[in-house]
Amino acid sequence: MALRIGLDVDGVLADFRSAFHAAAVRVLRREVARTSDSPQGAGPLGAADVQRVWDEIAKTRNWWMGLEPYEPEQIARLYALTRASAWEVFFLTKRPPSAGDSVQFQTQWWIERFGFYLPAVLTVLGSRGDIANGLRLDLVVDDQLINCVEVVSATPTKALLMQRTPDNTLRGHAINRGIGVVSTLAEAVTMIERLHDVLPQKRGRMIRLSDWFSRPTEVQTLPDNPRAVRPVPPFEDPRR
């Protein structure tokens, strides 16, 4: 059975914090302290200022396509490993809508830009624990401790907390709850590889002696880049 993985987008793949900060400076016309790296976070701004920024984002066409990736090469690495190991990866996000295309499409377009083709993006509003349970995920990677706690408390799913800014207190809370902590996407992908190695490949039944010595069946897979053999019609950059 394939390894099933859920990855949060903002804070794990995309640098939401910098994009929101730039939007806040532009809208409020003054320098502001760095904000939370979660789309739901207010950070040091007051509620009225935060709402002004979100109102501007909501009016900006395809705003979510303009975010910068933290580690673009690791998105491509994740895709290569996903194809080689037949993993099933789901990208999870609670992004509010902006003008233009749907949040799902903007996120899919953004992820594919960096080499992960045909990404499965789920826009989720409920508990991450419910999502992990419903999708039967083996692992969730998220930058919010509350989401990781929901996952490990309600399901057998494992969780990795993405902590790009060092915080020993938060790290301790996570580890005490059985949640792993990583500081980069590269670390997270390496941990996924390790989980793939240790997780029983045949869940729910005994592995027969013959299975240990049998040669793997060669499987004919689709091209690494499906766009090369099944290209989409040419289209202009949706951000223009």
Coordinates of N, CA and C in Angstrom, one line a residue:
M1 N 0.9 -1.2 0.0 CA 0.0 0.0 0.0 C 0.9 1.2 0.0
A2 N 0.6 2.2 -0.8 CA 1.4 3.4 -1.0 C 1.4 4.3 0.2
L3 N 2.5 4.9 0.5 CA 2.6 5.9 1.6 C 1.8 7.1 1.2
R4 N 1.0 7.5 2.2 CA 0.0 8.6 2.0 C 0.5 9.8 2.9
I5 N 0.7 10.9 2.2 CA 1.3 12.1 2.9 C 0.5 13.3 2.7
G6 N 0.3 14.1 3.7 CA -0.3 15.4 3.6 C 0.6 16.5 4.0
L7 N 0.8 17.5 3.1 CA 1.7 18.6 3.3 C 0.9 19.9 3.3
D8 N 1.1 20.7 4.4 CA 0.6 22.1 4.4 C 1.4 22.9 3.4
V9 N 0.8 23.9 2.8 CA 1.4 24.7 1.8 C 2.2 25.9 2.4
D10 N 1.4 26.8 3.0 CA 2.1 28.0 3.6 C 2.8 27.7 4.8
G11 N 4.1 28.1 4.8 CA 5.0 27.8 5.9 C 5.8 26.6 5.7
V12 N 5.3 25.7 4.9 CA 6.1 24.5 4.6 C 6.7 24.6 3.2
L13 N 5.9 24.9 2.2 CA 6.4 25.1 0.8 C 6.6 26.6 0.5
A14 N 5.6 27.4 0.8 CA 5.5 28.8 0.4 C 5.8 29.8 1.5
D15 N 6.5 30.8 1.2 CA 6.8 31.9 2.1 C 5.7 32.9 2.2
F16 N 4.6 32.5 2.9 CA 3.5 33.4 3.1 C 3.9 34.6 4.0
R17 N 4.7 34.4 5.0 CA 5.1 35.5 5.9 C 5.6 36.7 5.1
S18 N 6.5 36.5 4.3 CA 7.1 37.6 3.5 C 6.1 38.3 2.6
A19 N 5.3 37.5 2.0 CA 4.3 38.1 1.0 C 3.3 38.9 1.8
F20 N 2.8 38.4 2.9 CA 1.8 39.1 3.7 C 2.5 40.4 4.3
H21 N 3.7 40.3 4.7 CA 4.4 41.5 5.2 C 4.5 42.6 4.2
A22 N 4.9 42.2 2.9 CA 5.0 43.1 1.8 C 3.6 43.8 1.5
A23 N 2.6 42.9 1.6 CA 1.2 43.5 1.3 C 0.8 44.5 2.4
A24 N 1.2 44.2 3.7 CA 0.8 45.0 4.8 C 1.6 46.4 4.7
V25 N 2.8 46.4 4.3 CA 3.6 47.6 4.1 C 3.0 48.4 3.0
R26 N 2.6 47.8 1.9 CA 2.0 48.5 0.8 C 0.6 49.1 1.1
V27 N -0.2 48.3 1.9 CA -1.6 48.8 2.2 C -1.6 49.8 3.3
L28 N -0.8 49.6 4.3 CA -0.8 50.5 5.5 C 0.1 51.7 5.3
R29 N 1.0 51.6 4.3 CA 2.0 52.7 4.0 C 2.9 53.0 5.2
R30 N 3.3 52.0 5.9 CA 4.3 52.2 7.0 C 5.0 50.9 7.2
E31 N 6.1 50.9 7.9 CA 6.8 49.7 8.2 C 6.1 49.0 9.3
V32 N 6.0 47.7 9.2 CA 5.3 46.9 10.2 C 6.2 45.7 10.6
A33 N 6.1 45.2 11.8 CA 6.9 44.0 12.2 C 6.4 42.8 11.4
R34 N 7.3 41.8 11.4 CA 6.9 40.6 10.7 C 5.7 39.9 11.3
T35 N 4.9 39.4 10.4 CA 3.6 38.8 10.9 C 3.7 37.3 11.0
S36 N 2.7 36.7 11.5 CA 2.6 35.2 11.6 C 2.7 34.6 10.2
D37 N 3.3 33.4 10.2 CA 3.5 32.7 8.9 C 2.3 31.8 8.6
S38 N 1.1 32.1 9.2 CA -0.1 31.4 8.9 C -1.1 32.4 8.3
P39 N -1.9 31.9 7.3 CA -2.9 32.8 6.7 C -3.9 33.3 7.7
Q40 N -4.0 32.5 8.8 CA -5.0 32.9 9.8 C -4.4 33.8 10.9
G41 N -3.1 34.0 10.9 CA -2.4 34.7 12.0 C -2.5 36.2 11.8
A42 N -2.6 36.9 12.9 CA -2.6 38.4 12.9 C -1.3 39.0 13.2
G43 N -0.5 38.2 14.0 CA 0.9 38.7 14.4 C 0.7 40.0 15.2
P44 N 1.6 41.0 15.0 CA 1.6 42.2 15.8 C 0.6 43.2 15.3
L45 N 0.0 43.0 14.2 CA -1.0 44.0 13.7 C -2.3 43.9 14.4
G46 N -3.0 45.1 14.6 CA -4.3 45.0 15.1 C -5.3 44.4 14.2
A47 N -6.5 44.1 14.7 CA -7.5 43.4 13.9 C -7.9 44.3 12.7
A48 N -8.1 45.6 12.9 CA -8.5 46.4 11.8 C -7.5 46.5 10.7
D49 N -6.2 46.6 11.0 CA -5.1 46.6 10.0 C -5.1 45.3 9.3
V50 N -5.2 44.2 10.0 CA -5.1 42.8 9.4 C -6.3 42.7 8.4
Q51 N -7.5 43.2 8.7 CA -8.6 43.1 7.8 C -8.4 43.9 6.6
R52 N -7.7 45.1 6.7 CA -7.4 45.9 5.6 C -6.5 45.2 4.6
V53 N -5.5 44.5 5.1 CA -4.6 43.8 4.3 C -5.3 42.6 3.6
W54 N -6.1 41.9 4.3 CA -6.9 40.8 3.7 C -7.9 41.3 2.7
D55 N -8.5 42.4 2.9 CA -9.4 43.0 1.9 C -8.6 43.3 0.6
E56 N -7.4 43.8 0.7 CA -6.6 44.1 -0.4 C -6.2 42.8 -1.2
I57 N -5.8 41.8 -0.4 CA -5.5 40.5 -1.0 C -6.7 39.9 -1.7
A58 N -7.9 40.0 -1.1 CA -9.1 39.5 -1.7 C -9.4 40.2 -3.1
K59 N -8.9 41.4 -3.2 CA -9.2 42.1 -4.5 C -8.1 41.9 -5.5
T60 N -7.0 41.3 -5.1 CA -5.8 41.2 -6.0 C -5.9 39.9 -6.8
R61 N -5.9 40.1 -8.1 CA -6.0 38.9 -9.0 C -4.9 37.9 -8.8
N62 N -5.3 36.7 -8.5 CA -4.4 35.5 -8.3 C -3.2 35.9 -7.4
W63 N -3.5 36.4 -6.3 CA -2.5 36.9 -5.3 C -1.6 35.7 -4.9
W64 N -2.2 34.5 -4.7 CA -1.5 33.4 -4.2 C -0.4 32.8 -5.2
M65 N -0.5 33.2 -6.4 CA 0.5 32.8 -7.4 C 1.8 33.5 -7.2
G66 N 1.8 34.6 -6.5 CA 3.0 35.4 -6.4 C 3.9 35.1 -5.3
L67 N 3.6 34.1 -4.4 CA 4.4 33.8 -3.3 C 5.7 33.2 -3.7
E68 N 6.8 33.4 -2.9 CA 8.1 32.7 -3.2 C 8.1 31.4 -2.5
P69 N 8.8 30.4 -3.0 CA 9.0 29.1 -2.4 C 10.2 29.2 -1.4
Y70 N 10.1 28.5 -0.3 CA 11.3 28.4 0.6 C 12.4 27.6 -0.1
E71 N 12.1 26.5 -0.6 CA 13.2 25.6 -1.1 C 12.6 24.9 -2.4
P72 N 12.7 25.7 -3.5 CA 12.0 25.1 -4.8 C 12.6 23.8 -5.2
E73 N 13.9 23.6 -5.0 CA 14.5 22.4 -5.5 C 14.0 21.2 -4.7
Q74 N 13.5 21.4 -3.5 CA 13.0 20.3 -2.7 C 11.6 19.9 -3.1
I75 N 10.9 20.8 -3.7 CA 9.5 20.5 -4.3 C 9.8 19.5 -5.5
A76 N 10.8 19.8 -6.3 CA 11.1 18.9 -7.4 C 11.6 17.6 -6.9
R77 N 12.4 17.6 -5.8 CA 12.9 16.4 -5.2 C 11.7 15.5 -4.7
L78 N 10.8 16.2 -4.1 CA 9.6 15.4 -3.5 C 8.9 14.8 -4.6
Y79 N 8.7 15.5 -5.8 CA 8.0 14.9 -6.9 C 8.8 13.6 -7.4
A80 N 10.1 13.8 -7.6 CA 10.9 12.6 -8.1 C 10.7 11.4 -7.2
L81 N 10.8 11.6 -5.9 CA 10.6 10.5 -4.9 C 9.2 10.0 -4.9
T82 N 8.2 10.9 -5.1 CA 6.8 10.4 -5.1 C 6.6 9.5 -6.3
R83 N 7.2 9.8 -7.5 CA 7.0 9.0 -8.6 C 7.8 7.7 -8.5
A84 N 9.0 7.8 -8.0 CA 9.9 6.6 -7.8 C 9.3 5.6 -6.8
S85 N 8.7 6.1 -5.8 CA 8.2 5.3 -4.7 C 6.7 5.0 -4.7
A86 N 6.0 5.6 -5.6 CA 4.5 5.5 -5.8 C 3.8 6.0 -4.5
W87 N 4.3 7.1 -4.0 CA 3.6 7.7 -2.8 C 2.4 8.4 -3.3
E88 N 1.4 8.7 -2.4 CA 0.3 9.5 -2.7 C 0.3 10.8 -1.8
V89 N 0.5 11.9 -2.5 CA 0.8 13.2 -1.8 C -0.4 14.1 -1.9
F90 N -0.9 14.7 -0.8 CA -2.0 15.7 -0.8 C -1.5 17.0 -0.2
F91 N -1.7 18.1 -0.9 CA -1.3 19.4 -0.5 C -2.5 20.0 0.2
L92 N -2.4 20.4 1.5 CA -3.5 20.9 2.2 C -3.4 22.4 2.5
T93 N -4.5 23.2 2.3 CA -4.4 24.6 2.6 C -5.7 25.2 3.0
K94 N -5.6 26.2 3.9 CA -6.8 26.9 4.3 C -6.9 28.3 3.8
R95 N -6.2 28.5 2.7 CA -6.1 29.9 2.1 C -7.4 30.5 1.8
P96 N -7.6 31.8 2.2 CA -8.8 32.5 1.8 C -8.8 32.8 0.3
P97 N -9.9 33.0 -0.3 CA -9.9 33.3 -1.7 C -9.4 34.7 -2.1
S98 N -8.8 34.8 -3.3 CA -8.5 36.1 -3.8 C -9.2 36.3 -5.1
A99 N -9.1 37.4 -5.7 CA -9.7 37.6 -7.1 C -9.0 36.7 -8.1
G100 N -9.7 36.4 -9.2 CA -9.1 35.6 -10.2 C -9.5 34.2 -10.1
D101 N -8.6 33.2 -10.2 CA -8.9 31.8 -10.2 C -9.1 31.4 -8.8
S102 N -9.7 30.1 -8.7 CA -9.9 29.6 -7.3 C -8.6 29.3 -6.6
V103 N -8.7 29.3 -5.3 CA -7.5 29.0 -4.5 C -6.9 27.7 -4.9
Q104 N -7.7 26.7 -5.1 CA -7.2 25.4 -5.5 C -6.4 25.5 -6.8
F105 N -6.9 26.1 -7.8 CA -6.2 26.2 -9.1 C -4.9 27.1 -8.9
Q106 N -5.0 28.2 -8.2 CA -3.8 29.0 -8.0 C -2.7 28.2 -7.3
T107 N -3.1 27.4 -6.3 CA -2.1 26.6 -5.6 C -1.6 25.5 -6.5
Q108 N -2.4 24.8 -7.3 CA -1.9 23.8 -8.2 C -0.9 24.4 -9.2
W109 N -1.3 25.5 -9.8 CA -0.4 26.2 -10.7 C 0.9 26.5 -10.1
W110 N 0.9 27.0 -8.9 CA 2.1 27.4 -8.2 C 3.0 26.2 -7.9
I111 N 2.4 25.1 -7.4 CA 3.2 24.0 -7.1 C 3.9 23.4 -8.3
E112 N 3.1 23.3 -9.4 CA 3.6 22.7 -10.7 C 4.7 23.5 -11.3
R113 N 4.7 24.8 -11.0 CA 5.8 25.7 -11.5 C 7.2 25.2 -11.0
F114 N 7.2 24.5 -9.9 CA 8.5 24.1 -9.3 C 8.7 22.6 -9.5
G115 N 8.0 22.0 -10.4 CA 8.4 20.7 -10.8 C 7.6 19.5 -10.2
F116 N 6.5 19.8 -9.4 CA 5.6 18.8 -8.9 C 4.4 18.8 -9.8
Y117 N 4.3 17.9 -10.8 CA 3.3 17.9 -11.8 C 2.0 17.3 -11.3
L118 N 0.9 17.8 -11.7 CA -0.5 17.3 -11.4 C -0.7 17.2 -9.9
P119 N -0.4 18.2 -9.1 CA -0.5 18.1 -7.6 C -2.0 18.0 -7.2
A120 N -2.2 17.2 -6.2 CA -3.6 17.0 -5.6 C -3.7 18.1 -4.5
V121 N -4.4 19.1 -4.7 CA -4.6 20.2 -3.7 C -6.0 20.1 -3.1
L122 N -6.0 20.1 -1.7 CA -7.3 20.1 -1.0 C -7.4 21.4 -0.2
T123 N -8.5 22.2 -0.5 CA -8.7 23.4 0.4 C -9.6 22.9 1.5
V124 N -9.1 23.0 2.7 CA -9.7 22.4 3.9 C -10.0 23.5 4.9
L125 N -11.2 23.4 5.5 CA -11.6 24.4 6.5 C -11.7 23.8 7.9
G126 N -11.9 22.5 7.9 CA -12.1 21.8 9.2 C -10.8 21.3 9.9
S127 N -11.0 20.4 10.8 CA -9.8 19.9 11.6 C -8.9 19.1 10.7
R128 N -7.6 19.3 10.9 CA -6.6 18.5 10.2 C -6.7 17.0 10.7
G129 N -7.1 16.8 11.9 CA -7.3 15.5 12.4 C -8.4 14.7 11.6
D130 N -9.5 15.4 11.3 CA -10.5 14.8 10.5 C -10.0 14.5 9.1
I131 N -9.3 15.4 8.5 CA -8.7 15.2 7.2 C -7.8 14.0 7.1
A132 N -6.9 14.0 8.1 CA -5.9 12.9 8.2 C -6.6 11.6 8.3
N133 N -7.6 11.5 9.1 CA -8.4 10.3 9.3 C -9.2 9.9 8.1
G134 N -9.8 10.9 7.4 CA -10.6 10.6 6.2 C -9.8 10.1 5.1
L135 N -8.5 10.7 4.9 CA -7.7 10.3 3.8 C -6.7 9.2 4.2
R136 N -6.8 8.7 5.4 CA -5.9 7.6 5.9 C -4.5 7.9 5.7
L137 N -4.1 9.1 6.1 CA -2.7 9.6 5.9 C -1.8 8.9 6.8
D138 N -0.6 8.6 6.4 CA 0.5 8.1 7.2 C 1.3 9.2 7.9
L139 N 1.4 10.4 7.3 CA 2.2 11.5 7.8 C 1.6 12.8 7.3
V140 N 1.6 13.8 8.3 CA 1.3 15.1 7.9 C 2.4 16.0 8.3
V141 N 2.8 17.0 7.4 CA 3.8 18.0 7.7 C 3.1 19.4 7.7
D142 N 3.2 20.1 8.9 CA 2.5 21.3 9.1 C 3.3 22.3 9.9
D143 N 3.1 23.6 9.7 CA 3.9 24.5 10.4 C 3.2 25.1 11.7
Q144 N 2.0 24.5 11.9 CA 1.2 25.0 13.1 C 1.1 23.8 14.1
L145 N 1.5 24.1 15.3 CA 1.5 23.0 16.3 C 0.1 22.5 16.6
I146 N -0.9 23.4 16.6 CA -2.3 23.0 16.9 C -2.8 22.0 15.9
N147 N -2.4 22.2 14.6 CA -2.8 21.2 13.5 C -2.1 19.8 13.8
C148 N -0.8 19.9 14.1 CA -0.1 18.6 14.4 C -0.7 17.9 15.6
V149 N -1.1 18.6 16.6 CA -1.7 18.0 17.8 C -3.0 17.4 17.5
E150 N -3.8 18.1 16.6 CA -5.1 17.5 16.2 C -4.9 16.2 15.5
V151 N -3.9 16.1 14.7 CA -3.6 14.9 13.9 C -3.2 13.8 14.8
V152 N -2.3 14.0 15.7 CA -1.8 12.8 16.5 C -2.8 12.5 17.6
S153 N -3.6 13.4 18.0 CA -4.6 13.1 19.0 C -5.8 12.3 18.5
A154 N -6.1 12.5 17.3 CA -7.4 11.9 16.7 C -7.1 10.7 15.8
T155 N -5.9 10.5 15.4 CA -5.6 9.5 14.4 C -4.3 8.8 14.7
P156 N -4.0 7.6 14.0 CA -2.7 7.0 14.1 C -1.7 7.7 13.2
T157 N -2.1 8.7 12.5 CA -1.2 9.4 11.6 C 0.0 10.1 12.4
K158 N 1.2 10.0 11.8 CA 2.3 10.7 12.4 C 2.3 12.2 11.9
A159 N 3.0 13.0 12.7 CA 3.1 14.4 12.3 C 4.5 15.0 12.5
L160 N 4.8 15.9 11.5 CA 6.1 16.6 11.6 C 5.7 18.1 11.7
L161 N 6.3 18.8 12.7 CA 6.1 20.2 12.8 C 7.2 20.9 12.0
M162 N 6.9 21.8 11.1 CA 7.9 22.6 10.4 C 8.1 23.9 11.2
Q163 N 9.3 24.0 11.8 CA 9.7 25.1 12.6 C 10.9 25.9 12.0
R164 N 10.6 26.8 11.1 CA 11.7 27.5 10.4 C 12.4 28.5 11.3
T165 N 11.7 29.0 12.3 CA 12.3 29.9 13.3 C 12.5 29.1 14.6
P166 N 13.7 29.1 15.1 CA 14.0 28.3 16.3 C 13.1 28.8 17.5
D167 N 12.5 27.8 18.2 CA 11.7 28.1 19.4 C 11.8 26.8 20.3
N168 N 12.7 26.8 21.2 CA 12.9 25.7 22.1 C 11.7 25.3 22.9
T169 N 10.9 26.3 23.3 CA 9.7 25.9 24.0 C 8.7 25.2 23.2
L170 N 8.5 25.7 22.0 CA 7.5 25.1 21.1 C 8.0 23.7 20.6
R171 N 9.3 23.6 20.4 CA 9.9 22.3 20.1 C 9.7 21.3 21.1
G172 N 9.9 21.7 22.4 CA 9.6 20.8 23.5 C 8.2 20.4 23.6
H173 N 7.2 21.3 23.4 CA 5.8 20.9 23.4 C 5.5 19.9 22.4
A174 N 6.1 20.1 21.2 CA 5.9 19.1 20.1 C 6.4 17.8 20.4
I175 N 7.7 17.7 20.8 CA 8.3 16.4 21.1 C 7.6 15.7 22.2
N176 N 7.2 16.4 23.2 CA 6.5 15.8 24.3 C 5.2 15.1 23.9
R177 N 4.6 15.5 22.8 CA 3.4 15.0 22.3 C 3.7 13.9 21.2
G178 N 4.9 13.6 21.0 CA 5.2 12.6 19.9 C 5.3 13.1 18.5
I179 N 5.4 14.5 18.4 CA 5.5 15.1 17.1 C 6.9 15.4 16.7
G180 N 7.4 15.0 15.6 CA 8.7 15.3 15.1 C 8.8 16.8 14.7
V181 N 10.1 17.3 14.8 CA 10.3 18.7 14.4 C 11.4 18.8 13.4
V182 N 11.1 19.5 12.3 CA 12.1 19.8 11.3 C 12.2 21.3 11.0
S183 N 13.3 21.7 10.5 CA 13.5 23.2 10.2 C 13.5 23.5 8.7
T184 N 13.5 22.5 7.9 CA 13.5 22.7 6.4 C 12.7 21.7 5.7
L185 N 12.3 22.0 4.5 CA 11.6 21.0 3.7 C 12.5 19.8 3.3
A186 N 13.8 20.1 3.2 CA 14.8 19.1 2.9 C 14.8 18.0 4.0
E187 N 14.8 18.5 5.3 CA 14.7 17.6 6.4 C 13.4 16.8 6.4
A188 N 12.3 17.4 6.1 CA 11.0 16.8 6.0 C 11.0 15.7 5.0
V189 N 11.5 16.0 3.8 CA 11.5 15.0 2.7 C 12.4 13.8 3.1
T190 N 13.5 14.0 3.8 CA 14.4 13.0 4.3 C 13.6 12.1 5.3
M191 N 12.9 12.7 6.2 CA 12.1 12.0 7.1 C 11.0 11.1 6.5
I192 N 10.4 11.6 5.4 CA 9.5 10.9 4.6 C 10.1 9.6 4.0
E193 N 11.3 9.8 3.5 CA 12.1 8.7 3.0 C 12.3 7.6 4.1
R194 N 12.7 8.1 5.3 CA 12.9 7.1 6.4 C 11.6 6.4 6.7
L195 N 10.5 7.1 6.8 CA 9.2 6.5 7.1 C 8.9 5.4 6.0
H196 N 9.2 5.7 4.8 CA 8.9 4.8 3.7 C 9.7 3.5 3.9
D197 N 10.9 3.6 4.4 CA 11.8 2.5 4.6 C 11.3 1.6 5.8
V198 N 10.8 2.3 6.9 CA 10.4 1.5 8.1 C 9.0 1.1 8.1
L199 N 8.1 1.8 7.4 CA 6.7 1.4 7.4 C 6.5 0.1 6.7
P200 N 5.8 -0.8 7.3 CA 5.5 -2.1 6.7 C 4.8 -1.9 5.3
Q201 N 5.3 -2.5 4.3 CA 4.8 -2.3 3.0 C 3.5 -3.1 2.7
K202 N 3.3 -4.1 3.6 CA 2.1 -5.0 3.4 C 1.3 -4.9 4.7
R203 N 0.6 -3.8 4.9 CA -0.2 -3.6 6.1 C -1.3 -4.6 6.2
G204 N -1.5 -5.1 7.5 CA -2.6 -5.9 7.7 C -2.5 -7.4 7.5
R205 N -1.3 -7.9 7.0 CA -1.1 -9.3 6.9 C 0.3 -9.7 7.0
M206 N 0.6 -10.9 7.3 CA 1.9 -11.4 7.4 C 2.7 -11.4 6.1
I207 N 4.0 -11.1 6.2 CA 4.8 -11.2 5.0 C 5.3 -12.6 4.8
R208 N 5.0 -13.2 3.7 CA 5.4 -14.6 3.5 C 6.9 -14.7 3.3
L209 N 7.5 -15.8 3.6 CA 8.9 -16.0 3.4 C 9.3 -15.8 1.9
S210 N 8.5 -16.2 1.0 CA 8.8 -16.0 -0.4 C 8.8 -14.6 -0.8
D211 N 8.1 -13.7 -0.1 CA 8.1 -12.3 -0.4 C 9.5 -11.7 -0.2
W212 N 10.3 -12.2 0.8 CA 11.6 -11.7 1.1 C 12.6 -11.9 0.0
F213 N 12.4 -12.9 -0.8 CA 13.3 -13.3 -1.8 C 12.9 -13.1 -3.2
S214 N 11.6 -12.7 -3.4 CA 11.1 -12.5 -4.7 C 11.6 -11.2 -5.4
R215 N 11.8 -11.3 -6.7 CA 12.2 -10.1 -7.4 C 11.1 -9.1 -7.6
P216 N 11.3 -7.8 -7.4 CA 10.2 -6.9 -7.6 C 9.7 -6.9 -9.1
T217 N 8.4 -6.9 -9.3 CA 7.9 -6.9 -10.6 C 8.1 -5.5 -11.3
E218 N 8.7 -5.6 -12.5 CA 8.9 -4.3 -13.2 C 7.6 -3.7 -13.7
V219 N 7.4 -2.4 -13.3 CA 6.2 -1.8 -13.7 C 6.5 -0.7 -14.7
Q220 N 5.6 -0.6 -15.7 CA 5.8 0.4 -16.7 C 5.0 1.6 -16.3
T221 N 5.7 2.7 -16.0 CA 5.1 3.9 -15.5 C 5.0 5.0 -16.5
L222 N 4.2 6.0 -16.3 CA 4.0 7.1 -17.2 C 5.2 8.0 -17.2
P223 N 5.4 8.9 -18.2 CA 6.6 9.7 -18.2 C 6.7 10.6 -17.0
D224 N 8.0 10.9 -16.7 CA 8.3 11.7 -15.5 C 7.6 13.1 -15.6
N225 N 7.6 13.6 -16.7 CA 6.9 14.9 -17.0 C 5.7 14.7 -17.9
P226 N 4.5 14.5 -17.3 CA 3.4 14.2 -18.2 C 3.0 15.3 -19.2
R227 N 3.5 16.5 -18.9 CA 3.2 17.7 -19.8 C 4.0 17.5 -21.1
A228 N 5.1 16.7 -21.1 CA 5.9 16.6 -22.3 C 5.1 15.8 -23.4
V229 N 4.3 14.8 -23.0 CA 3.6 14.0 -23.9 C 2.1 14.3 -24.0
R230 N 1.7 15.1 -23.0 CA 0.3 15.5 -23.0 C 0.2 17.0 -22.7
P231 N 0.8 17.9 -23.5 CA 0.8 19.3 -23.1 C -0.5 20.0 -23.1
V232 N -0.7 20.9 -22.2 CA -1.9 21.7 -22.2 C -1.8 22.8 -23.3
P233 N -2.9 23.3 -23.8 CA -2.8 24.4 -24.8 C -2.1 25.6 -24.2
P234 N -1.4 26.3 -25.0 CA -0.7 27.5 -24.5 C -1.7 28.5 -23.9
F235 N -1.2 29.1 -22.8 CA -2.1 30.2 -22.2 C -1.2 31.2 -21.6
E236 N -1.7 32.4 -21.4 CA -1.0 33.5 -20.9 C -0.9 33.3 -19.3
D237 N 0.2 34.0 -18.8 CA 0.3 34.0 -17.3 C -0.9 34.6 -16.7
P238 N -1.6 33.8 -15.8 CA -2.9 34.2 -15.2 C -2.7 35.5 -14.3
R239 N -1.5 35.8 -13.9 CA -1.3 37.0 -13.0 C -1.4 38.3 -13.8
R240 N -1.3 38.2 -15.1 CA -1.2 39.4 -15.9 C -2.7 40.0 -16.2

